GROMACS .gro file of C-alpha atoms in nm:
model
  494
    1MET     CA    1  -0.201  -6.139  18.694
    2THR     CA    2  -0.360  -5.848  18.520
    3GLU     CA    3  -0.243  -5.627  18.154
    4HIS     CA    4  -0.263  -5.323  18.041
    5LYS     CA    5  -0.159  -5.130  17.707
    6THR     CA    6   0.117  -4.925  17.668
    7ASP     CA    7   0.187  -4.674  17.417
    8ASP     CA    8   0.333  -4.915  17.177
    9MET     CA    9   0.009  -5.160  17.132
   10LYS     CA   10   0.160  -5.420  17.303
   11THR     CA   11   0.018  -5.629  17.524
   12VAL     CA   12   0.217  -5.532  17.908
   13SER     CA   13   0.184  -5.825  18.220
   14THR     CA   14   0.180  -5.725  18.590
   15ASN     CA   15   0.505  -5.908  18.613
   16GLY     CA   16   0.642  -5.727  18.359
   17LYS     CA   17   0.650  -6.008  17.999
   18VAL     CA   18   0.601  -5.841  17.670
   19SER     CA   19   0.308  -6.056  17.552
   20LYS     CA   20   0.226  -6.006  17.121
   21ARG     CA   21   0.060  -5.738  16.985
   22SER     CA   22  -0.349  -5.747  16.973
   23ILE     CA   23  -0.493  -5.896  16.592
   24GLY     CA   24  -0.616  -5.508  16.542
   25SER     CA   25  -0.357  -5.313  16.671
   26ARG     CA   26  -0.140  -5.554  16.360
   27VAL     CA   27  -0.372  -5.529  16.113
   28PHE     CA   28  -0.408  -5.180  16.161
   29VAL     CA   29  -0.017  -5.143  16.097
   30LEU     CA   30  -0.061  -5.370  15.797
   31ILE     CA   31  -0.273  -5.173  15.631
   32VAL     CA   32  -0.189  -4.820  15.740
   33SER     CA   33   0.195  -4.969  15.563
   34MET     CA   34   0.055  -5.096  15.272
   35PHE     CA   35  -0.148  -4.754  15.221
   36VAL     CA   36   0.127  -4.576  15.293
   37LEU     CA   37   0.379  -4.763  15.032
   38VAL     CA   38   0.080  -4.721  14.791
   39ILE     CA   39   0.105  -4.367  14.808
   40PHE     CA   40   0.458  -4.349  14.780
   41SER     CA   41   0.475  -4.562  14.468
   42PHE     CA   42   0.244  -4.365  14.333
   43VAL     CA   43   0.422  -4.047  14.400
   44PHE     CA   44   0.805  -4.183  14.301
   45LEU     CA   45   0.602  -4.311  13.965
   46TYR     CA   46   0.411  -3.955  13.930
   47LYS     CA   47   0.732  -3.803  13.993
   48SER     CA   48   0.972  -4.006  13.755
   49ASN     CA   49   0.702  -3.902  13.487
   50ASP     CA   50   0.700  -3.584  13.586
   51ASN     CA   51   1.028  -3.522  13.557
   52ARG     CA   52   1.081  -3.713  13.278
   53ASN     CA   53   0.837  -3.473  13.109
   54ARG     CA   54   0.947  -3.146  13.244
   55ILE     CA   55   1.320  -3.256  13.086
   56GLU     CA   56   1.190  -3.346  12.784
   57ASN     CA   57   0.973  -3.014  12.800
   58ILE     CA   58   1.329  -2.748  12.920
   59ASN     CA   59   1.492  -2.945  12.665
   60GLN     CA   60   1.296  -2.866  12.375
   61ARG     CA   61   1.175  -2.517  12.436
   62LEU     CA   62   1.585  -2.474  12.522
   63GLN     CA   63   1.650  -2.659  12.122
   64ASP     CA   64   1.375  -2.464  11.983
   65TYR     CA   65   1.582  -2.137  12.095
   66ASN     CA   66   1.877  -2.313  11.949
   67ASP     CA   67   1.756  -2.408  11.622
   68ARG     CA   68   1.561  -1.986  11.583
   69MET     CA   69   1.913  -1.848  11.688
   70TYR     CA   70   2.093  -2.005  11.407
   71GLU     CA   71   1.843  -1.943  11.160
   72VAL     CA   72   1.801  -1.606  11.228
   73LEU     CA   73   2.196  -1.588  11.239
   74GLU     CA   74   2.244  -1.697  10.879
   75LEU     CA   75   1.941  -1.520  10.744
   76LYS     CA   76   2.136  -1.196  10.831
   77HIS     CA   77   2.506  -1.327  10.716
   78GLY     CA   78   2.379  -1.500  10.489
   79ASN     CA   79   2.707  -1.723  10.303
   80GLY     CA   80   2.874  -1.470  10.474
   81SER     CA   81   3.050  -1.548  10.849
   82MET     CA   82   2.800  -1.709  11.100
   83THR     CA   83   3.076  -1.565  11.414
   84ASP     CA   84   2.967  -1.242  11.417
   85VAL     CA   85   2.948  -1.157  11.825
   86GLU     CA   86   2.784  -0.882  11.815
   87ALA     CA   87   2.477  -0.993  11.555
   88MET     CA   88   2.470  -1.321  11.854
   89ARG     CA   89   2.476  -1.049  12.143
   90GLU     CA   90   2.201  -0.872  11.948
   91TYR     CA   91   1.981  -1.168  11.937
   92VAL     CA   92   2.012  -1.272  12.288
   93GLU     CA   93   1.937  -0.940  12.429
   94LYS     CA   94   1.638  -0.879  12.179
   95HIS     CA   95   1.477  -1.267  12.270
   96PRO     CA   96   1.597  -1.272  12.673
   97GLN     CA   97   1.488  -1.579  12.887
   98LYS     CA   98   1.488  -1.480  13.276
   99GLY     CA   99   1.861  -1.643  13.360
  100MET     CA  100   1.916  -1.774  13.048
  101ARG     CA  101   2.329  -1.824  12.961
  102VAL     CA  102   2.420  -1.897  12.569
  103THR     CA  103   2.744  -2.014  12.416
  104ILE     CA  104   2.800  -2.118  12.056
  105MET     CA  105   3.133  -2.281  11.963
  106SER     CA  106   3.299  -2.419  11.723
  107ASP     CA  107   3.252  -2.835  11.685
  108SER     CA  108   3.594  -2.869  11.796
  109GLY     CA  109   3.492  -2.690  12.156
  110ASN     CA  110   3.644  -2.377  12.116
  111VAL     CA  111   3.422  -2.083  12.302
  112ILE     CA  112   3.309  -1.816  12.064
  113PHE     CA  113   3.076  -1.697  12.227
  114ASP     CA  114   2.916  -1.671  12.565
  115SER     CA  115   2.632  -1.456  12.690
  116ARG     CA  116   2.791  -1.446  13.045
  117ASN     CA  117   3.139  -1.411  12.922
  118SER     CA  118   3.282  -1.102  12.763
  119ASN     CA  119   3.599  -1.313  12.694
  120PRO     CA  120   3.528  -1.581  12.587
  121GLU     CA  121   3.861  -1.696  12.415
  122GLN     CA  122   3.976  -1.719  12.797
  123MET     CA  123   3.747  -1.980  12.848
  124GLU     CA  124   3.824  -2.347  12.837
  125ASN     CA  125   3.748  -2.582  12.580
  126HIS     CA  126   3.418  -2.723  12.613
  127ALA     CA  127   3.462  -3.027  12.370
  128GLY     CA  128   3.415  -3.221  12.666
  129ARG     CA  129   3.135  -3.112  12.813
  130ILE     CA  130   2.841  -3.430  12.804
  131GLU     CA  131   2.606  -3.224  12.562
  132VAL     CA  132   2.855  -3.061  12.327
  133ALA     CA  133   2.984  -3.419  12.260
  134LYS     CA  134   2.653  -3.532  12.278
  135ALA     CA  135   2.538  -3.254  12.016
  136ILE     CA  136   2.826  -3.350  11.819
  137LYS     CA  137   2.770  -3.710  11.830
  138GLU     CA  138   2.439  -3.755  11.777
  139GLY     CA  139   2.317  -3.382  11.692
  140ARG     CA  140   2.195  -3.308  11.957
  141GLY     CA  141   2.263  -3.301  12.398
  142TYR     CA  142   2.199  -3.253  12.728
  143ASP     CA  143   2.320  -3.229  13.040
  144ILE     CA  144   2.067  -3.184  13.419
  145ASN     CA  145   2.161  -2.995  13.692
  146ARG     CA  146   2.536  -2.957  13.643
  147ALA     CA  147   2.752  -2.715  13.801
  148SER     CA  148   2.886  -2.443  13.593
  149THR     CA  149   3.288  -2.383  13.592
  150THR     CA  150   3.253  -2.021  13.456
  151VAL     CA  151   2.924  -1.892  13.623
  152LYS     CA  152   2.811  -1.967  13.987
  153GLY     CA  153   2.487  -2.141  13.973
  154ARG     CA  154   2.340  -2.519  13.828
  155PHE     CA  155   2.214  -2.544  13.493
  156PHE     CA  156   2.012  -2.708  13.286
  157TYR     CA  157   2.237  -2.810  12.909
  158SER     CA  158   2.046  -2.794  12.614
  159ALA     CA  159   2.285  -2.825  12.281
  160THR     CA  160   2.262  -2.854  11.886
  161HIS     CA  161   2.522  -2.922  11.650
  162TYR     CA  162   2.493  -2.749  11.311
  163PRO     CA  163   2.773  -2.927  11.071
  164ALA     CA  164   2.691  -2.722  10.813
  165ASP     CA  165   2.895  -2.426  10.970
  166SER     CA  166   3.065  -2.623  11.185
  167LEU     CA  167   2.898  -2.484  11.490
  168VAL     CA  168   2.750  -2.585  11.812
  169ILE     CA  169   2.487  -2.380  12.009
  170ARG     CA  170   2.468  -2.405  12.366
  171THR     CA  171   2.134  -2.251  12.612
  172ALA     CA  172   2.111  -2.302  12.951
  173LEU     CA  173   1.874  -2.173  13.240
  174PRO     CA  174   1.880  -2.215  13.562
  175PHE     CA  175   1.830  -2.572  13.722
  176ASP     CA  176   1.614  -2.372  14.004
  177GLU     CA  177   1.388  -2.179  13.822
  178ASP     CA  178   1.159  -2.512  13.680
  179LEU     CA  179   1.234  -2.680  14.019
  180GLY     CA  180   1.126  -2.445  14.227
  181ARG     CA  181   0.793  -2.421  13.964
  182GLY     CA  182   0.767  -2.775  14.055
  183MET     CA  183   0.781  -2.828  14.427
  184SER     CA  184   0.512  -2.619  14.454
  185THR     CA  185   0.319  -2.880  14.278
  186ASP     CA  186   0.489  -3.157  14.462
  187MET     CA  187   0.384  -2.925  14.786
  188VAL     CA  188   0.011  -2.973  14.690
  189PHE     CA  189   0.025  -3.364  14.586
  190THR     CA  190   0.223  -3.422  14.879
  191GLY     CA  191  -0.059  -3.256  15.150
  192ILE     CA  192  -0.316  -3.378  14.977
  193SER     CA  193  -0.183  -3.736  15.044
  194VAL     CA  194  -0.077  -3.684  15.418
  195ILE     CA  195  -0.478  -3.577  15.485
  196ALA     CA  196  -0.608  -3.946  15.294
  197LEU     CA  197  -0.356  -4.077  15.468
  198ILE     CA  198  -0.462  -3.900  15.833
  199ILE     CA  199  -0.821  -3.959  15.672
  200VAL     CA  200  -0.786  -4.295  15.652
  201SER     CA  201  -0.602  -4.429  15.954
  202ALA     CA  202  -0.843  -4.235  16.176
  203SER     CA  203  -1.146  -4.439  15.979
  204LEU     CA  204  -0.920  -4.757  15.942
  205TYR     CA  205  -0.814  -4.704  16.347
  206ARG     CA  206  -1.216  -4.634  16.428
  207PHE     CA  207  -1.294  -4.958  16.229
  208ILE     CA  208  -1.004  -5.187  16.382
  209ASN     CA  209  -1.055  -5.079  16.746
  210ARG     CA  210  -1.375  -5.183  16.740
  211VAL     CA  211  -1.302  -5.541  16.625
  212SER     CA  212  -1.015  -5.546  16.824
  213ASN     CA  213  -1.268  -5.448  17.151
  214ASN     CA  214  -1.450  -5.725  17.013
  215VAL     CA  215  -1.213  -5.961  16.977
  216THR     CA  216  -1.078  -5.864  17.330
  217GLN     CA  217  -1.471  -5.887  17.488
  218LEU     CA  218  -1.518  -6.283  17.301
  219ARG     CA  219  -1.134  -6.317  17.487
  220ILE     CA  220  -1.219  -6.220  17.825
  221PHE     CA  221  -1.566  -6.474  17.769
  222ALA     CA  222  -1.342  -6.757  17.618
  223MET     CA  223  -1.124  -6.722  17.978
  224LYS     CA  224  -1.395  -6.699  18.168
  225THR     CA  225  -1.605  -6.996  18.055
  226ASP     CA  226  -1.236  -7.185  18.029
  227ARG     CA  227  -1.175  -7.086  18.439
  228ASN     CA  228  -1.515  -7.169  18.476
  229MET     CA  229  -1.623  -6.794  18.642
  230THR     CA  230  -1.969  -6.634  18.662
  231LEU     CA  231  -2.076  -6.427  18.321
  232ASP     CA  232  -2.301  -6.169  18.388
  233LEU     CA  233  -2.547  -6.052  18.102
  234LYS     CA  234  -2.378  -5.678  18.195
  235ASP     CA  235  -2.045  -5.793  17.987
  236LEU     CA  236  -2.262  -5.770  17.677
  237GLU     CA  237  -2.276  -5.385  17.688
  238LYS     CA  238  -1.914  -5.375  17.635
  239PHE     CA  239  -1.960  -5.538  17.274
  240SER     CA  240  -1.988  -5.258  16.959
  241ASP     CA  241  -2.315  -5.137  16.816
  242ASP     CA  242  -2.252  -5.372  16.485
  243GLU     CA  243  -2.284  -5.678  16.318
  244LEU     CA  244  -1.969  -5.835  16.484
  245GLY     CA  245  -2.068  -5.695  16.800
  246GLU     CA  246  -2.421  -5.834  16.747
  247ILE     CA  247  -2.285  -6.177  16.665
  248SER     CA  248  -2.061  -6.129  16.973
  249GLU     CA  249  -2.350  -6.101  17.177
  250HIS     CA  250  -2.535  -6.412  17.064
  251ILE     CA  251  -2.300  -6.597  17.101
  252VAL     CA  252  -2.221  -6.486  17.468
  253LYS     CA  253  -2.612  -6.482  17.509
  254LEU     CA  254  -2.628  -6.857  17.421
  255TYR     CA  255  -2.364  -6.984  17.589
  256ILE     CA  256  -2.519  -6.798  17.900
  257ARG     CA  257  -2.866  -6.958  17.837
  258LEU     CA  258  -2.703  -7.350  17.761
  259GLN     CA  259  -2.492  -7.280  18.112
  260LYS     CA  260  -2.803  -7.158  18.279
  261THR     CA  261  -2.984  -7.488  18.152
  262LYS     CA  262  -2.733  -7.702  18.189
  263ASN     CA  263  -2.741  -7.568  18.577
  264GLU     CA  264  -3.112  -7.614  18.588
  265GLN     CA  265  -3.037  -7.998  18.470
  266ASN     CA  266  -2.798  -8.052  18.717
  267MET     CA  267  -2.998  -7.929  19.005
  268LEU     CA  268  -3.297  -8.150  18.853
  269LYS     CA  269  -3.042  -8.470  18.787
  270ARG     CA  270  -2.919  -8.370  19.141
  271GLN     CA  271  -3.310  -8.382  19.254
  272LEU     CA  272  -3.433  -8.671  19.061
  273THR     CA  273  -3.156  -8.867  19.227
  274GLN     CA  274  -3.244  -8.761  19.627
  275ASN     CA  275  -3.613  -8.828  19.512
  276ILE     CA  276  -3.506  -9.193  19.359
  277ALA     CA  277  -3.274  -9.268  19.689
  278HIS     CA  278  -3.551  -9.140  19.897
  279GLU     CA  279  -3.846  -9.338  19.704
  280LEU     CA  280  -3.629  -9.649  19.716
  281LYS     CA  281  -3.535  -9.604  20.080
  282THR     CA  282  -3.875  -9.709  20.185
  283PRO     CA  283  -3.978  -9.992  19.961
  284ILE     CA  284  -3.653 -10.179  20.037
  285ALA     CA  285  -3.711 -10.054  20.452
  286SER     CA  286  -3.991 -10.248  20.422
  287ILE     CA  287  -3.851 -10.551  20.267
  288GLU     CA  288  -3.546 -10.530  20.490
  289GLY     CA  289  -3.843 -10.521  20.837
  290TYR     CA  290  -4.055 -10.814  20.725
  291LEU     CA  291  -3.723 -11.020  20.595
  292GLU     CA  292  -3.535 -10.914  20.997
  293THR     CA  293  -3.877 -11.003  21.136
  294LEU     CA  294  -3.893 -11.376  21.010
  295LEU     CA  295  -3.532 -11.486  21.072
  296SER     CA  296  -3.540 -11.332  21.431
  297SER     CA  297  -3.825 -11.485  21.470
  298PRO     CA  298  -3.888 -11.869  21.309
  299ASP     CA  299  -4.158 -11.994  21.540
  300ILE     CA  300  -4.382 -11.743  21.423
  301ASP     CA  301  -4.726 -11.916  21.261
  302SER     CA  302  -4.744 -11.963  20.931
  303GLU     CA  303  -5.024 -11.690  20.870
  304THR     CA  304  -4.790 -11.424  20.984
  305ARG     CA  305  -4.519 -11.592  20.807
  306MET     CA  306  -4.734 -11.591  20.487
  307ARG     CA  307  -4.875 -11.144  20.557
  308PHE     CA  308  -4.540 -11.087  20.582
  309ILE     CA  309  -4.360 -11.228  20.298
  310SER     CA  310  -4.677 -11.140  20.060
  311ARG     CA  311  -4.570 -10.778  20.258
  312CYS     CA  312  -4.197 -10.809  20.048
  313TYR     CA  313  -4.330 -10.945  19.766
  314ASP     CA  314  -4.584 -10.625  19.727
  315GLN     CA  315  -4.293 -10.403  19.805
  316SER     CA  316  -4.085 -10.636  19.573
  317ILE     CA  317  -4.348 -10.539  19.258
  318ARG     CA  318  -4.316 -10.150  19.368
  319LEU     CA  319  -3.941 -10.154  19.332
  320GLY     CA  320  -3.964 -10.366  19.009
  321ASN     CA  321  -4.253 -10.098  18.871
  322LEU     CA  322  -4.032  -9.798  19.025
  323VAL     CA  323  -3.709  -9.928  18.805
  324ASN     CA  324  -3.910  -9.985  18.526
  325ASP     CA  325  -4.071  -9.636  18.512
  326ILE     CA  326  -3.722  -9.502  18.561
  327SER     CA  327  -3.571  -9.666  18.292
  328ALA     CA  328  -3.832  -9.509  18.042
  329LEU     CA  329  -3.789  -9.190  18.114
  330ASN     CA  330  -3.413  -9.225  18.107
  331ARG     CA  331  -3.473  -9.384  17.765
  332ILE     CA  332  -3.703  -9.091  17.647
  333ASP     CA  333  -3.417  -8.853  17.812
  334ASP     CA  334  -3.183  -8.972  17.569
  335GLY     CA  335  -3.365  -8.872  17.324
  336THR     CA  336  -3.614  -8.923  16.976
  337ALA     CA  337  -3.319  -9.091  16.791
  338ASN     CA  338  -3.248  -9.395  17.097
  339ILE     CA  339  -3.591  -9.442  17.014
  340GLU     CA  340  -3.749  -9.738  16.749
  341PHE     CA  341  -4.046  -9.605  16.573
  342ILE     CA  342  -4.222  -9.813  16.348
  343ASP     CA  343  -4.626  -9.910  16.188
  344THR     CA  344  -4.813  -9.889  16.533
  345ASP     CA  345  -5.204  -9.947  16.588
  346ILE     CA  346  -5.350  -9.753  16.888
  347ALA     CA  347  -5.638  -9.899  16.923
  348GLN     CA  348  -5.518 -10.233  16.932
  349GLN     CA  349  -5.254 -10.140  17.215
  350ILE     CA  350  -5.591 -10.024  17.369
  351ALA     CA  351  -5.748 -10.297  17.386
  352LYS     CA  352  -5.481 -10.533  17.512
  353ILE     CA  353  -5.457 -10.244  17.864
  354VAL     CA  354  -5.859 -10.275  17.871
  355ASN     CA  355  -5.858 -10.640  17.844
  356GLU     CA  356  -5.540 -10.637  18.138
  357VAL     CA  357  -5.760 -10.379  18.398
  358THR     CA  358  -6.085 -10.570  18.387
  359LEU     CA  359  -6.038 -10.770  18.682
  360GLU     CA  360  -5.911 -10.459  18.826
  361LEU     CA  361  -6.244 -10.238  18.698
  362GLU     CA  362  -6.519 -10.519  18.787
  363GLU     CA  363  -6.312 -10.495  19.201
  364ARG     CA  364  -6.404 -10.159  19.197
  365ASN     CA  365  -6.705 -10.089  19.021
  366MET     CA  366  -6.577  -9.904  18.736
  367THR     CA  367  -6.670  -9.889  18.381
  368PHE     CA  368  -6.424  -9.792  18.084
  369ASP     CA  369  -6.624  -9.639  17.772
  370LEU     CA  370  -6.424  -9.632  17.449
  371GLN     CA  371  -6.508  -9.402  17.203
  372ILE     CA  372  -6.243  -9.477  16.968
  373PRO     CA  373  -6.235  -9.572  16.597
  374PRO     CA  374  -6.120  -9.967  16.547
  375SER     CA  375  -5.810  -9.901  16.427
  376MET     CA  376  -5.561  -9.595  16.449
  377HIS     CA  377  -5.238  -9.674  16.269
  378ILE     CA  378  -4.921  -9.404  16.351
  379ASN     CA  379  -4.556  -9.463  16.329
  380GLY     CA  380  -4.464  -9.461  16.703
  381ASN     CA  381  -4.301  -9.690  16.956
  382PRO     CA  382  -4.495  -9.963  17.062
  383SER     CA  383  -4.384  -9.933  17.428
  384LEU     CA  384  -4.434  -9.574  17.512
  385ILE     CA  385  -4.749  -9.586  17.346
  386TYR     CA  386  -4.863  -9.897  17.583
  387SER     CA  387  -4.681  -9.681  17.903
  388ILE     CA  388  -4.910  -9.373  17.770
  389PHE     CA  389  -5.252  -9.491  17.822
  390ARG     CA  390  -5.157  -9.801  18.083
  391ASN     CA  391  -5.040  -9.488  18.325
  392LEU     CA  392  -5.277  -9.333  18.219
  393THR     CA  393  -5.537  -9.606  18.314
  394ASP     CA  394  -5.372  -9.728  18.609
  395ASN     CA  395  -5.396  -9.328  18.729
  396ALA     CA  396  -5.781  -9.372  18.692
  397ILE     CA  397  -5.830  -9.686  18.859
  398ALA     CA  398  -5.651  -9.593  19.170
  399TYR     CA  399  -5.794  -9.176  19.223
  400ALA     CA  400  -6.087  -9.203  19.047
  401GLY     CA  401  -6.264  -9.398  19.291
  402GLU     CA  402  -6.518  -9.679  19.295
  403GLY     CA  403  -6.844  -9.668  19.087
  404THR     CA  404  -6.672  -9.423  18.802
  405THR     CA  405  -6.662  -9.378  18.479
  406ILE     CA  406  -6.342  -9.405  18.282
  407THR     CA  407  -6.390  -9.242  17.909
  408LEU     CA  408  -6.156  -9.222  17.649
  409SER     CA  409  -6.213  -9.044  17.311
  410ALA     CA  410  -6.029  -9.001  17.014
  411THR     CA  411  -6.098  -8.812  16.673
  412GLU     CA  412  -5.864  -8.666  16.375
  413HIS     CA  413  -5.683  -8.350  16.434
  414ALA     CA  414  -5.770  -8.066  16.229
  415ASP     CA  415  -5.451  -8.051  16.014
  416ASN     CA  416  -5.514  -8.469  15.925
  417GLU     CA  417  -5.212  -8.502  16.109
  418ALA     CA  418  -5.235  -8.671  16.412
  419TYR     CA  419  -5.475  -8.813  16.675
  420LEU     CA  420  -5.665  -8.607  16.945
  421PHE     CA  421  -5.713  -8.772  17.239
  422ARG     CA  422  -5.962  -8.725  17.548
  423PHE     CA  423  -5.902  -8.981  17.855
  424SER     CA  424  -6.094  -8.798  18.172
  425ASP     CA  425  -6.331  -8.976  18.442
  426ASN     CA  426  -6.610  -8.857  18.672
  427GLY     CA  427  -6.405  -8.874  19.005
  428ALA     CA  428  -6.318  -8.653  19.287
  429GLY     CA  429  -6.039  -8.476  19.060
  430VAL     CA  430  -5.716  -8.261  19.184
  431PRO     CA  431  -5.732  -7.927  19.314
  432PRO     CA  432  -5.661  -7.667  19.100
  433GLN     CA  433  -5.311  -7.573  19.265
  434HIS     CA  434  -5.171  -7.873  19.192
  435LEU     CA  435  -5.231  -7.938  18.865
  436GLU     CA  436  -4.956  -7.753  18.697
  437ARG     CA  437  -4.755  -8.002  18.900
  438LEU     CA  438  -4.892  -8.288  18.834
  439PHE     CA  439  -4.648  -8.380  18.544
  440GLU     CA  440  -4.339  -8.350  18.742
  441ARG     CA  441  -4.148  -8.658  18.846
  442PHE     CA  442  -4.256  -8.809  19.199
  443TYR     CA  443  -4.508  -8.491  19.252
  444ARG     CA  444  -4.826  -8.662  19.428
  445VAL     CA  445  -5.101  -8.481  19.582
  446ASP     CA  446  -5.141  -8.728  19.854
  447LYS     CA  447  -4.828  -8.913  19.927
  448GLY     CA  448  -4.922  -9.124  20.212
  449ARG     CA  449  -5.232  -9.247  19.996
  450SER     CA  450  -5.050  -9.260  19.676
  451ARG     CA  451  -4.758  -9.484  19.872
  452LYS     CA  452  -5.013  -9.693  20.021
  453MET     CA  453  -5.139  -9.759  19.689
  454GLY     CA  454  -4.821  -9.871  19.542
  455GLY     CA  455  -4.792  -9.582  19.289
  456THR     CA  456  -4.386  -9.434  19.198
  457GLY     CA  457  -4.436  -9.100  19.131
  458LEU     CA  458  -4.385  -9.090  18.732
  459GLY     CA  459  -4.624  -9.232  18.551
  460LEU     CA  460  -4.796  -8.902  18.443
  461SER     CA  461  -4.440  -8.766  18.374
  462ILE     CA  462  -4.397  -9.051  18.153
  463VAL     CA  463  -4.676  -8.987  18.016
  464LYS     CA  464  -4.608  -8.630  17.851
  465ASN     CA  465  -4.258  -8.721  17.793
  466ALA     CA  466  -4.359  -9.010  17.588
  467VAL     CA  467  -4.634  -8.738  17.412
  468LEU     CA  468  -4.412  -8.489  17.330
  469ALA     CA  469  -4.181  -8.822  17.187
  470HIS     CA  470  -4.415  -8.868  16.981
  471GLY     CA  471  -4.488  -8.509  16.804
  472GLY     CA  472  -4.749  -8.404  17.053
  473SER     CA  473  -4.873  -8.191  17.292
  474ILE     CA  474  -5.133  -8.230  17.681
  475LYS     CA  475  -5.316  -8.067  17.903
  476VAL     CA  476  -5.478  -8.167  18.216
  477GLU     CA  477  -5.742  -7.975  18.365
  478ASN     CA  478  -6.051  -8.107  18.601
  479ASN     CA  479  -6.414  -8.089  18.405
  480PRO     CA  480  -6.654  -7.925  18.479
  481SER     CA  481  -6.891  -8.199  18.606
  482GLY     CA  482  -6.603  -8.375  18.810
  483GLY     CA  483  -6.290  -8.549  18.748
  484LEU     CA  484  -6.010  -8.507  18.623
  485CYS     CA  485  -5.916  -8.458  18.201
  486LEU     CA  486  -5.603  -8.483  18.030
  487THR     CA  487  -5.602  -8.402  17.608
  488PHE     CA  488  -5.346  -8.453  17.391
  489THR     CA  489  -5.223  -8.512  17.022
  490LEU     CA  490  -4.986  -8.813  16.888
  491ARG     CA  491  -4.841  -8.750  16.541
  492LYS     CA  492  -4.928  -9.021  16.308
  493ASN     CA  493  -4.583  -8.922  16.132
  494LEU     CA  494  -4.258  -8.837  16.267
   0.00000   0.00000   0.00000
């Protein structure tokens, strides 16, 4: 089943089912929605405050006009009549404002003068007008955007009550005049807001798209790993070139590396299992053959019987050594956390080994030259330390040749944190092409001779792994004068 993206950013599968939106699209919609909400909230607050200020400014301007008109008329007439229509019309004509309408009425609402009507006495009573009623009650009043019943259009009305003369002066401006001026300002502000929204949305979309791409690639990666599908390094090219893409690449590379390591380990385990089975098969077959001969030939002479039993015993010893070596390797492979480290005297372990192999050395006319301090203490595992030097000694006895000398020297390492050992012999050495593989499990330079000598093929592998478990390193080379030389370190404290 495959998937594709529709225009509404929903994931649609080939079977027609619609799944949830991707996290990238949801984050994008959420942030853009919040940004739009903030912009419109700001616009609303701005408009509310701007309209309030505009209303106050218009009302104040009309109130000032009312006061100036009253003052002029009062000065002109003195204590005379304030109902001189000609004087009122003269003032309006001398102080014109575009579209302004001026109405003067008694505080009972009867119209005395209207700049837009030559017959004010025929006009209806204005006492019920909102601005007039408020002016009579509070001194001043206004009404916004109300249609006039006398003339066409909608006006902003502002009325002022002058109780001393029982007059109300009301001025009005067409509402569209100031509204149009405000609309032009609002259009500029709205345009800037829209441009800002477009820029933010484009930048956010670009960012969210990169993040969404990385998340999508990680999702594909997770799906492939869950289904044990093959991963290719070419998939890394699909991640974006940023911090999240870099982290995602590291995750994928780490997984691929772990998978390769796991596959290599599985291959090594299979190979090890095959090698173990092969190594076990030979002694088991030998024991089985000898015992079958003994059982099928009850009249066999005692000398032959003892020879067969002796060979069975030798093969059983070989089986035991093989099992012990495999057990030692498995213990090391399980990690140092499962190995007990205590104060161990290496010199004491070496002395014990030399004492154990004395007879074998004499039989082969070999010499063991020890050049080590009388005491060398480290924090180590006695069993593994013993395995290191015992396997090296057995290997040298088996392959160095009769009449040779084994030399073991030990010195303090330059950093005083470890001991440096040099284990060598003056025998035939090993052909150069085999040196790199000497530490491989079950690897033998001479397979026939090794099995004949009873070797398991694990000795040097145990040596290397035991050295590594003690924080050291090891290398092997041929001596210039002949023979094999192994140089390794063992750290004093882990």
